[in-house]
PDB file of C-alpha atoms in Angstrom:
ATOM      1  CA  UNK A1326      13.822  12.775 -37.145  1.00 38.00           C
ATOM      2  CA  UNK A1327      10.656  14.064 -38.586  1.00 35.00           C
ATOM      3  CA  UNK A1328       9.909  11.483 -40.717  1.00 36.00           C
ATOM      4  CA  UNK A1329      10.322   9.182 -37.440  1.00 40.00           C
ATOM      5  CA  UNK A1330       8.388  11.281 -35.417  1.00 39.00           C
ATOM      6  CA  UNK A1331       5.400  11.636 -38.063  1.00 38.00           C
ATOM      7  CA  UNK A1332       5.575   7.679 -38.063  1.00 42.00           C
ATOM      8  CA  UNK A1333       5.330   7.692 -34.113  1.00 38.00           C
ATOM      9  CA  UNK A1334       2.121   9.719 -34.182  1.00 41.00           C
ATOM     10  CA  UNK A1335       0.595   7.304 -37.347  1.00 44.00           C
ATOM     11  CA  UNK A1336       1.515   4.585 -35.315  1.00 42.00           C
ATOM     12  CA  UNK A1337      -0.304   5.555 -32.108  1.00 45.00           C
ATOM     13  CA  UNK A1338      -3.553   6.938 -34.026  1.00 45.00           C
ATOM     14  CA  UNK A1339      -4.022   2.751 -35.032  1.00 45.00           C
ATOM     15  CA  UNK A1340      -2.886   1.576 -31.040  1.00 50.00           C
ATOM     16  CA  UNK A1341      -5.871   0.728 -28.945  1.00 63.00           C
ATOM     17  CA  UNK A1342      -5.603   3.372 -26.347  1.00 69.00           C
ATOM     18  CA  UNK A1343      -6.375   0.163 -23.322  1.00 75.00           C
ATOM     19  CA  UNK A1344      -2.733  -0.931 -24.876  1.00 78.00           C
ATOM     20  CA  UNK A1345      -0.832   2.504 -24.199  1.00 77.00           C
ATOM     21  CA  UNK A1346      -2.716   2.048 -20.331  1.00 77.00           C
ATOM     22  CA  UNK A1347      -1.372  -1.009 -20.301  1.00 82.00           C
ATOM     23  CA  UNK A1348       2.385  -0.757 -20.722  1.00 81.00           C
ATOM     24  CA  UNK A1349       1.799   2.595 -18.247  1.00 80.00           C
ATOM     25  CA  UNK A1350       1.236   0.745 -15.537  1.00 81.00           C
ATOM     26  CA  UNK A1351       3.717  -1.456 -16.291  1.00 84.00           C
ATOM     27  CA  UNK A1352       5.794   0.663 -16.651  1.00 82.00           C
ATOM     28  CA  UNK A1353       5.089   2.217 -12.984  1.00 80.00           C
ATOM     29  CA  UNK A1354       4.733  -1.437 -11.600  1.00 81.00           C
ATOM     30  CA  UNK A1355       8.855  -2.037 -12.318  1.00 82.00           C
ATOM     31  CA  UNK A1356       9.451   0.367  -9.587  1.00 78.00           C
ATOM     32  CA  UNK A1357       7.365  -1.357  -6.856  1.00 77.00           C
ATOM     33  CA  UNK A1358       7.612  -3.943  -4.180  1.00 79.00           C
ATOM     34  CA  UNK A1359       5.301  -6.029  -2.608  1.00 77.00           C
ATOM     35  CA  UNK A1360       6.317  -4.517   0.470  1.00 78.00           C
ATOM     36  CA  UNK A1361       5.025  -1.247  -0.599  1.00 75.00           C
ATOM     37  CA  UNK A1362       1.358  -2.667  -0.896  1.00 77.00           C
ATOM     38  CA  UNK A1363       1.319  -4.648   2.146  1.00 78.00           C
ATOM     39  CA  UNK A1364       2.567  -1.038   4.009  1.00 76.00           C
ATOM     40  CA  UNK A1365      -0.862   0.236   2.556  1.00 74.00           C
ATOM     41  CA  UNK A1366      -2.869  -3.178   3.733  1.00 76.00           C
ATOM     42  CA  UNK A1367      -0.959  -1.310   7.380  1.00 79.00           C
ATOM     43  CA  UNK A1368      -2.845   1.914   7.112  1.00 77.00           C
ATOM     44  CA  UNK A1369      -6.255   1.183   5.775  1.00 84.00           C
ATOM     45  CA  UNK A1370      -7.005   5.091   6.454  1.00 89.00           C
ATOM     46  CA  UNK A1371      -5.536   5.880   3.614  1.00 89.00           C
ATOM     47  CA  UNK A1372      -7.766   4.151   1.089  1.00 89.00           C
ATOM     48  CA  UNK A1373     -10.854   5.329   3.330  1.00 91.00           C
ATOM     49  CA  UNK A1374      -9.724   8.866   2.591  1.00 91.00           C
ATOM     50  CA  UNK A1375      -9.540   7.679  -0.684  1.00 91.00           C
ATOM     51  CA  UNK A1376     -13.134   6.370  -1.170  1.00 91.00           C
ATOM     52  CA  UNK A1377     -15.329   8.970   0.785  1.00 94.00           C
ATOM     53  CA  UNK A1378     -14.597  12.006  -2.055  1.00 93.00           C
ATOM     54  CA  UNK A1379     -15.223   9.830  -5.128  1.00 91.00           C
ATOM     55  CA  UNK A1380     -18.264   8.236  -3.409  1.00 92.00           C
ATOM     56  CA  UNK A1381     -19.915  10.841  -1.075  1.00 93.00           C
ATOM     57  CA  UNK A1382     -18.107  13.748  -1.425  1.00 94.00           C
ATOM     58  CA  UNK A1383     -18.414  15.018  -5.099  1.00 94.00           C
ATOM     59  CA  UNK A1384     -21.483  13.598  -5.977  1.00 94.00           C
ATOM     60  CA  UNK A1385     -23.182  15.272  -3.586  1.00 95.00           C
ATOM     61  CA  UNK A1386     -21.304  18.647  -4.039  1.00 94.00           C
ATOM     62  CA  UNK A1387     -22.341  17.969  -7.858  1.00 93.00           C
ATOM     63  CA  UNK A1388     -25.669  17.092  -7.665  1.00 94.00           C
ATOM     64  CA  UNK A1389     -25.943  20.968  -5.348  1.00 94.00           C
ATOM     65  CA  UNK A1390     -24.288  22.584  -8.072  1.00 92.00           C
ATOM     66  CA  UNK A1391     -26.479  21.193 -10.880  1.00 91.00           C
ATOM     67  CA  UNK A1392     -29.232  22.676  -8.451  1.00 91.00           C
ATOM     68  CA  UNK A1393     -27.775  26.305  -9.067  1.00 91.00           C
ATOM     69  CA  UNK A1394     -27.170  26.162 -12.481  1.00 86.00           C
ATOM     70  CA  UNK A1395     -29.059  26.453 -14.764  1.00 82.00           C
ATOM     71  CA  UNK A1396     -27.730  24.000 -17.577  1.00 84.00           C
ATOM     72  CA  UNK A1397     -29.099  21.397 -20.385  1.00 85.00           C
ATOM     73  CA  UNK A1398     -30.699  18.338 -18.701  1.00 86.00           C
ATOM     74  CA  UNK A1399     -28.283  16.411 -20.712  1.00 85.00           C
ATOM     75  CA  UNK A1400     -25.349  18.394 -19.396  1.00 86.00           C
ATOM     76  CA  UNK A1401     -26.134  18.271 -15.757  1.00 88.00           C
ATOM     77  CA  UNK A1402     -26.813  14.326 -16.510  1.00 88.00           C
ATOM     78  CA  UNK A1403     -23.278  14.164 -17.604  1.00 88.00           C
ATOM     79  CA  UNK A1404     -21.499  15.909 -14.465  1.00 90.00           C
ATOM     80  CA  UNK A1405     -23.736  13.591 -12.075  1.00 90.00           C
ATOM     81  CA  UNK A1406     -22.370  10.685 -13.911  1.00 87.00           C
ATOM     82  CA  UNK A1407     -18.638  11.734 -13.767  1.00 89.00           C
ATOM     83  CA  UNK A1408     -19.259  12.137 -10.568  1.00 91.00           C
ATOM     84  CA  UNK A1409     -20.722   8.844  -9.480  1.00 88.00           C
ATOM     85  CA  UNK A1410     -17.589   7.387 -11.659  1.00 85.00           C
ATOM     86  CA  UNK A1411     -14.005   6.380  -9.664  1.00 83.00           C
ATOM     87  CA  UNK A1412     -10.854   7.022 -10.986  1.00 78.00           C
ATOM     88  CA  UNK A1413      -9.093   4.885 -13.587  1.00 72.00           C
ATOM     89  CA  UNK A1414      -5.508   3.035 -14.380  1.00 71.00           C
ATOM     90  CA  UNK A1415      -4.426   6.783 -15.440  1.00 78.00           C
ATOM     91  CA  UNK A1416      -4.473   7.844 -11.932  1.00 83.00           C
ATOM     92  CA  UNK A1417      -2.004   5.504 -10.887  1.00 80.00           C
ATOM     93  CA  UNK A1418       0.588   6.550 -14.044  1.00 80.00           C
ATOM     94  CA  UNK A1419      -0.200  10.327 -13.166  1.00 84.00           C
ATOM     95  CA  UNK A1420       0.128   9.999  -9.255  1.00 85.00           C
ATOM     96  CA  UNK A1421       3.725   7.959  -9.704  1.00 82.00           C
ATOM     97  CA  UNK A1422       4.843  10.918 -12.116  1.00 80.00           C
ATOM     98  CA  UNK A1423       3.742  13.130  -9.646  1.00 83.00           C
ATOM     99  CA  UNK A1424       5.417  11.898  -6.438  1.00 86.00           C
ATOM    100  CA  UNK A1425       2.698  10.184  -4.740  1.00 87.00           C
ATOM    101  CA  UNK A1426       2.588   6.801  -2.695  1.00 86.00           C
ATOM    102  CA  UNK A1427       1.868   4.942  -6.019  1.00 84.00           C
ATOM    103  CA  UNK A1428       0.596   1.696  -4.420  1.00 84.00           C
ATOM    104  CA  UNK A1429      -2.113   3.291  -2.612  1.00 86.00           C
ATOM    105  CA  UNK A1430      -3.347   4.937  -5.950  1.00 85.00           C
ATOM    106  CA  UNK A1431      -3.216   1.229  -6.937  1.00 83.00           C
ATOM    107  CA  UNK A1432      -4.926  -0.098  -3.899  1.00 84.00           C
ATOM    108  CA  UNK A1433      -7.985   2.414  -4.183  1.00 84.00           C
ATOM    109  CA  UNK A1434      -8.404   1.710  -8.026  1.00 82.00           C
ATOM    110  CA  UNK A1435      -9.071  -1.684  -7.469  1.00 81.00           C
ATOM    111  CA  UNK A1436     -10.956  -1.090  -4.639  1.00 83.00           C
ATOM    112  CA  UNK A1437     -12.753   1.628  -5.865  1.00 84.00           C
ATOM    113  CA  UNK A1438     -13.108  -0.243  -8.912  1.00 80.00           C
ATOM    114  CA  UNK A1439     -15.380  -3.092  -6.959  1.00 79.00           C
ATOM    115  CA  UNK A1440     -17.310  -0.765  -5.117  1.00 84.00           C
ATOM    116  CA  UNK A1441     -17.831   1.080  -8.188  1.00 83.00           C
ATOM    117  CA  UNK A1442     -20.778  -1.857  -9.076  1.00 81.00           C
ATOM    118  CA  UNK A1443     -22.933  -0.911  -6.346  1.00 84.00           C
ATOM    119  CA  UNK A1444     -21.939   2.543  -5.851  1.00 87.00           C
ATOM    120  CA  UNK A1445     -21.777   4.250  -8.893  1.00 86.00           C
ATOM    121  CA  UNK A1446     -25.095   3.194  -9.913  1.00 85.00           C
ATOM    122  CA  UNK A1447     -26.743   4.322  -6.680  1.00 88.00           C
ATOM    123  CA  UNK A1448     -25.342   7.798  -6.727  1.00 90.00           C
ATOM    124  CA  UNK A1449     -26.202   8.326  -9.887  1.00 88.00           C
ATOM    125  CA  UNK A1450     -29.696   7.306  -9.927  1.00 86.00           C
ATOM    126  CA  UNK A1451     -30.255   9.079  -6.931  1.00 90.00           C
ATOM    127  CA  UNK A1452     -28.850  12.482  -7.850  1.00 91.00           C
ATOM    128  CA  UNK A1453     -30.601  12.306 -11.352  1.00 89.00           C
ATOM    129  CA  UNK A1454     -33.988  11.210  -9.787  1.00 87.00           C
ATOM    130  CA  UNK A1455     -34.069  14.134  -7.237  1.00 90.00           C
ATOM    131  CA  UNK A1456     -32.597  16.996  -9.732  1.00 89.00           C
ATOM    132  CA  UNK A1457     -35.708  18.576 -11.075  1.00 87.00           C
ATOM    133  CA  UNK A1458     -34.215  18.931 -14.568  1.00 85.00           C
ATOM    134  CA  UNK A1459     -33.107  15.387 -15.247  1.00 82.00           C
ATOM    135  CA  UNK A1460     -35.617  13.605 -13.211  1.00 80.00           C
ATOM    136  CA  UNK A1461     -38.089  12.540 -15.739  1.00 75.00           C
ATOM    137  CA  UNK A1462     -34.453  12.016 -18.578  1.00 67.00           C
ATOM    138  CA  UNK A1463     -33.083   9.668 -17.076  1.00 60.00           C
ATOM    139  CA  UNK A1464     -33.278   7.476 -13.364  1.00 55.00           C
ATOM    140  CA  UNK A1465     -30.881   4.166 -13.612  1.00 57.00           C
ATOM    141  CA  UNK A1466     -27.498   3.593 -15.037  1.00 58.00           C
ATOM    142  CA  UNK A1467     -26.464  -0.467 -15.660  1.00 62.00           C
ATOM    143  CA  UNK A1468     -23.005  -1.702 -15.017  1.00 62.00           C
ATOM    144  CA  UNK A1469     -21.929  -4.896 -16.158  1.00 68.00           C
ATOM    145  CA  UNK A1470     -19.725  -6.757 -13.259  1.00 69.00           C
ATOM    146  CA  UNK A1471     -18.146  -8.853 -15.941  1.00 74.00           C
ATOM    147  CA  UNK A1472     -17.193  -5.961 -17.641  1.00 74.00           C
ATOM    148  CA  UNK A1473     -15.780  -4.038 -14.414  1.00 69.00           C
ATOM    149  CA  UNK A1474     -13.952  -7.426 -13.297  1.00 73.00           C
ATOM    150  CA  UNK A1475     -12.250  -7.814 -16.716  1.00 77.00           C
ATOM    151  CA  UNK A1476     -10.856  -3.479 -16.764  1.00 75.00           C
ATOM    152  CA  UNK A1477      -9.645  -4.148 -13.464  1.00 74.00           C
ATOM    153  CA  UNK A1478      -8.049  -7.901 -14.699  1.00 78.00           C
ATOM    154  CA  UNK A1479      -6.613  -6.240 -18.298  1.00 77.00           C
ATOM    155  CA  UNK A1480      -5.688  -2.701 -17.120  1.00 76.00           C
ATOM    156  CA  UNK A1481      -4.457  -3.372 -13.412  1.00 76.00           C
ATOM    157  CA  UNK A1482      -4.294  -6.064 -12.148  1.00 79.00           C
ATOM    158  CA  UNK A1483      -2.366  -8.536 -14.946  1.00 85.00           C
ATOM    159  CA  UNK A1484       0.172  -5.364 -15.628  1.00 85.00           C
ATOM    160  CA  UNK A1485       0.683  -4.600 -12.145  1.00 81.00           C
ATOM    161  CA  UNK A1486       1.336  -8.112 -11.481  1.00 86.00           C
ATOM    162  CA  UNK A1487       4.008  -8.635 -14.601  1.00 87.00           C
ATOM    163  CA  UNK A1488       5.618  -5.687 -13.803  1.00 85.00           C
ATOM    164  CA  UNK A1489       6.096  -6.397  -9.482  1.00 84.00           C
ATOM    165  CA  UNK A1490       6.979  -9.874 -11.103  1.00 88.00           C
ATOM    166  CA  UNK A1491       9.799  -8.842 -13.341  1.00 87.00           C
ATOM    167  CA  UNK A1492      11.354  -6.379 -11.074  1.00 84.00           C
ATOM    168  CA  UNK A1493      11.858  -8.953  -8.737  1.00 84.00           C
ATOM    169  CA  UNK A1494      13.040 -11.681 -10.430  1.00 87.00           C
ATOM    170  CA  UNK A1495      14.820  -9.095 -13.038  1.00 88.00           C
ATOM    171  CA  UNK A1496      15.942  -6.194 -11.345  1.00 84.00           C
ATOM    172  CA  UNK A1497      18.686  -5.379 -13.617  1.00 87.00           C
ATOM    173  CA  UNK A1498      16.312  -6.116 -17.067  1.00 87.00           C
ATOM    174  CA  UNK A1499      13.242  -4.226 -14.956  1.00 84.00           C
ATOM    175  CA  UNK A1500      16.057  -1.179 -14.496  1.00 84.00           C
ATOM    176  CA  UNK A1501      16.622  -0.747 -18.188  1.00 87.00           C
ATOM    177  CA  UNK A1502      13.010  -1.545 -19.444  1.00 84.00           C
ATOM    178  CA  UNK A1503      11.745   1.489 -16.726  1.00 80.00           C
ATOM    179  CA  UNK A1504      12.873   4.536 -18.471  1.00 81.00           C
ATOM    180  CA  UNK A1505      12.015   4.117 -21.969  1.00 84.00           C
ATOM    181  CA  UNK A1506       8.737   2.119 -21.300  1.00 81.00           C
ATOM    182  CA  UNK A1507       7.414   4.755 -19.518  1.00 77.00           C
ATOM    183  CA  UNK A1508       8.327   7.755 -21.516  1.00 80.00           C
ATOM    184  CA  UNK A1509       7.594   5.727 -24.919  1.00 80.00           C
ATOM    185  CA  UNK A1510       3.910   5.382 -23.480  1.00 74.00           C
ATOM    186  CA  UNK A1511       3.491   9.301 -21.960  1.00 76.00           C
ATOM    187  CA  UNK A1512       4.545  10.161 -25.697  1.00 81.00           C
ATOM    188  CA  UNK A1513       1.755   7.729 -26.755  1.00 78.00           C
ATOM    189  CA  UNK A1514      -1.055   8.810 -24.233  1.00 76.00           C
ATOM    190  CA  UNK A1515      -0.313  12.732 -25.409  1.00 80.00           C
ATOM    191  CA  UNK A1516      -0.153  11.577 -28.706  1.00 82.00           C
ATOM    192  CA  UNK A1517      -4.102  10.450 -28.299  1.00 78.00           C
ATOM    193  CA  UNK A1518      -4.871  13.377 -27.282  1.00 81.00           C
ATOM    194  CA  UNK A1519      -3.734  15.436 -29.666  1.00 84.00           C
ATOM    195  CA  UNK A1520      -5.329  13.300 -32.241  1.00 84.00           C
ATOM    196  CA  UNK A1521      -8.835  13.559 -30.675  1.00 81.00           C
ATOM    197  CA  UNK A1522      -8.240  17.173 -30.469  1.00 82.00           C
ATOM    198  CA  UNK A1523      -7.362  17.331 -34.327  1.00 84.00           C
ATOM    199  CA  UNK A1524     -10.156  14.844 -35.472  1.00 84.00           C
ATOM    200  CA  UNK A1525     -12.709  16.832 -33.554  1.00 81.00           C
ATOM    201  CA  UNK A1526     -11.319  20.336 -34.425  1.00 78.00           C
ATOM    202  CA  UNK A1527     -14.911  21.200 -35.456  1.00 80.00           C
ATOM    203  CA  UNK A1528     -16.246  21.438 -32.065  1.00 77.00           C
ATOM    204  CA  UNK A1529     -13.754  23.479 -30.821  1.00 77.00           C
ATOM    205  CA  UNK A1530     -14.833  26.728 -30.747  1.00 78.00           C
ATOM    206  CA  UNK A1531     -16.174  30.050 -28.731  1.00 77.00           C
ATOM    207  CA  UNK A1532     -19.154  27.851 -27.845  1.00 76.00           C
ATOM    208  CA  UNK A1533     -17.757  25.415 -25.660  1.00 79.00           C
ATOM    209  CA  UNK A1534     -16.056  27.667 -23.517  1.00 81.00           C
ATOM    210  CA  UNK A1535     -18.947  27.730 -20.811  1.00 81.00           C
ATOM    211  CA  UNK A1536     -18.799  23.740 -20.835  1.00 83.00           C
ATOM    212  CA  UNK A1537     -15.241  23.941 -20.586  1.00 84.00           C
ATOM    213  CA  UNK A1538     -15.313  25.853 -17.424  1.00 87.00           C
ATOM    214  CA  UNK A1539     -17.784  23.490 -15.736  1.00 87.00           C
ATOM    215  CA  UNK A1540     -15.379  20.622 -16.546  1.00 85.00           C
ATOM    216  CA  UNK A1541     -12.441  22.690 -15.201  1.00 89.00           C
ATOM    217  CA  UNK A1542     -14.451  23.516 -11.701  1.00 91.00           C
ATOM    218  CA  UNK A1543     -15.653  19.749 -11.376  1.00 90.00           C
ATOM    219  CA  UNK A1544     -12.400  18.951 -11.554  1.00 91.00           C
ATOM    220  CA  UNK A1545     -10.787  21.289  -9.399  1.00 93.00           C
ATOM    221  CA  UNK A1546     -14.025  20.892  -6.891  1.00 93.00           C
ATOM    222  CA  UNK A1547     -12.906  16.652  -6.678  1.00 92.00           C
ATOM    223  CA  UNK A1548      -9.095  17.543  -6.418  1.00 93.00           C
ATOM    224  CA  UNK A1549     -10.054  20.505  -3.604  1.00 95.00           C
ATOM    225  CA  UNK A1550     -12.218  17.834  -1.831  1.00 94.00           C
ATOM    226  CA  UNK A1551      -9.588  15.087  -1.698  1.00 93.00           C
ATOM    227  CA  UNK A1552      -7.020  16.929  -0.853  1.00 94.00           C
ATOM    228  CA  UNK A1553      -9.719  17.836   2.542  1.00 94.00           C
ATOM    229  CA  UNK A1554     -10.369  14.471   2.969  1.00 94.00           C
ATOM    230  CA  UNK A1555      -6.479  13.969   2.791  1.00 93.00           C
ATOM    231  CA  UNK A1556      -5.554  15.986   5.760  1.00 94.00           C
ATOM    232  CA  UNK A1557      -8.587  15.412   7.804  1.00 94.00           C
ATOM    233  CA  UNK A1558      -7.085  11.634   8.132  1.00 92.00           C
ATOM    234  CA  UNK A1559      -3.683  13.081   8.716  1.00 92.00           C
ATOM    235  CA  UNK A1560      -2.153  11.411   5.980  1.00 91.00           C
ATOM    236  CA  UNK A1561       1.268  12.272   4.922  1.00 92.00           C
ATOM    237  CA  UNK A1562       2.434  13.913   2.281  1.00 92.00           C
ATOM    238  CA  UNK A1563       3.148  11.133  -0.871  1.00 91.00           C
ATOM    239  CA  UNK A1564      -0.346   9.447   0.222  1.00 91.00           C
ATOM    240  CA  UNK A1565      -2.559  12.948   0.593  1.00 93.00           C
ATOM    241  CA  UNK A1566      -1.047  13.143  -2.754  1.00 93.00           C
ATOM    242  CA  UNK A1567      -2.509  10.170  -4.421  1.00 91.00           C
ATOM    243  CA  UNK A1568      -5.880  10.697  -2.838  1.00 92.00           C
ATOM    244  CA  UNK A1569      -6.200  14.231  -4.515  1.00 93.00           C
ATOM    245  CA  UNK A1570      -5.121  12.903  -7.863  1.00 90.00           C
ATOM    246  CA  UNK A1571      -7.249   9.775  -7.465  1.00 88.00           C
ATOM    247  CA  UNK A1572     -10.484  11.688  -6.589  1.00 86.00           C
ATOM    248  CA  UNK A1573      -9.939  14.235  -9.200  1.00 81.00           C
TER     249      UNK A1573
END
């Protein structure tokens, strides 16, 4: 059992990590219907609740806070960028382990995904140009649209699409794929982790701990403000759910 798990681990240290994403949502696309996404196309409130945190709300509650602190240009130039970023395929596999209305996740990462070209660029221009400690660093970020349309093709869409494609047509085949697809790839996903974590032991020390706590209160700040956008649309509770993840 060691020897099998020690080869599990090697194994995943050589997969490319867009592979382990893939069979994820896969994996959480066997247990969907189309129905499920045309309820969402029904109640486009939810993916509006979805958009105005990652777009408007933290990036401007970032770009305040990098006002107050004081913190390396390069630092505050990296939370205004996380910030003008949406969430990726991960939300979707962490909202459908978590309860939430997984095809709304889905919905607002695609969507999010194309307004991501214009978007992301102008928040993060804008909050770099006007803070006074990374104006004169750094003032436009490129994005590639060929490069957004193919994530979106290889990491969502094509999975998704297999997966709502062999549940229907192979119900009883999608029903014993689900189980050990999806745990086989969680073990693969934490398995990345703690590889990066043991490759970069180095870093890891008293040092970082006031970085770490800036990452820990962005990311509280975006779940806090989704789950405020969540309720101020009235959404119930499976859909509030995937808005918090996703803008977190």
């Amino acid at each position: 059992m060691v020897v099998d798990s020690l080869a599990f681990v090697s194994l995943c240290s050589t997969m490319p990590p867009a592979l382990v994403l893939v069979a994820m949502v896969f994996s959480v696309a066997l247990e969907l219907r189309v129905d499920d996404f045309r309820r969402v196309l029904t109640t486009p409130r939810g993916i509006v609740a979805g958009l105005i945190p990652q777009f408007l709300l933290l990036p401007v509650a970032s770009w305040l806070v990098t006002l107050v602190l004081d913190l390396p240009a390069d630092v505050e130039a990296a939370m205004l960028l996380v910030a003008a970023c949406p969430g990726g395929s991960l939300s979707n596999v962490i909202t459908h382990l978590g309860g939430g209305d997984t095809a709304l996740s889905v919905s607002l990462s695609a969507v999010a995904g194309v307004a991501a070209l214009v978007l992301t660029p102008f928040n993060f221009s804008w909050t770099v140009a006007t803070n006074p400690a990374t104006a004169d660093w750094l003032r436009e970020l490129a994005i590639s649209p060929n490069e957004i349309a193919s994530s979106l093709l290889v990491l969502l869409a094509l999975p998704m699409a297999a997966g709502l494609a062999l549940a229907q047509r192979a119900p009883a085949l999608a029903a014993r794929l689900r189980k050990p697809l999806s745990r086989t790839s969680l073990v693969a996903l934490f398995a990345f982790i703690v590889i990066g974590l043991y490759r970069d032991r180095a870093l890891l020390d008293l040092a970082i701990l006031p970085l770490f706590a800036v990452v820990v209160g962005q990311n509280a700040a975006g779940l806090a403000l989704g789950n405020l956008c969540a309720r101020a649309f009235g959404l119930e509770a499976r859909a509030r759910r995937a808005v918090v993840i996703e803008a977190g």
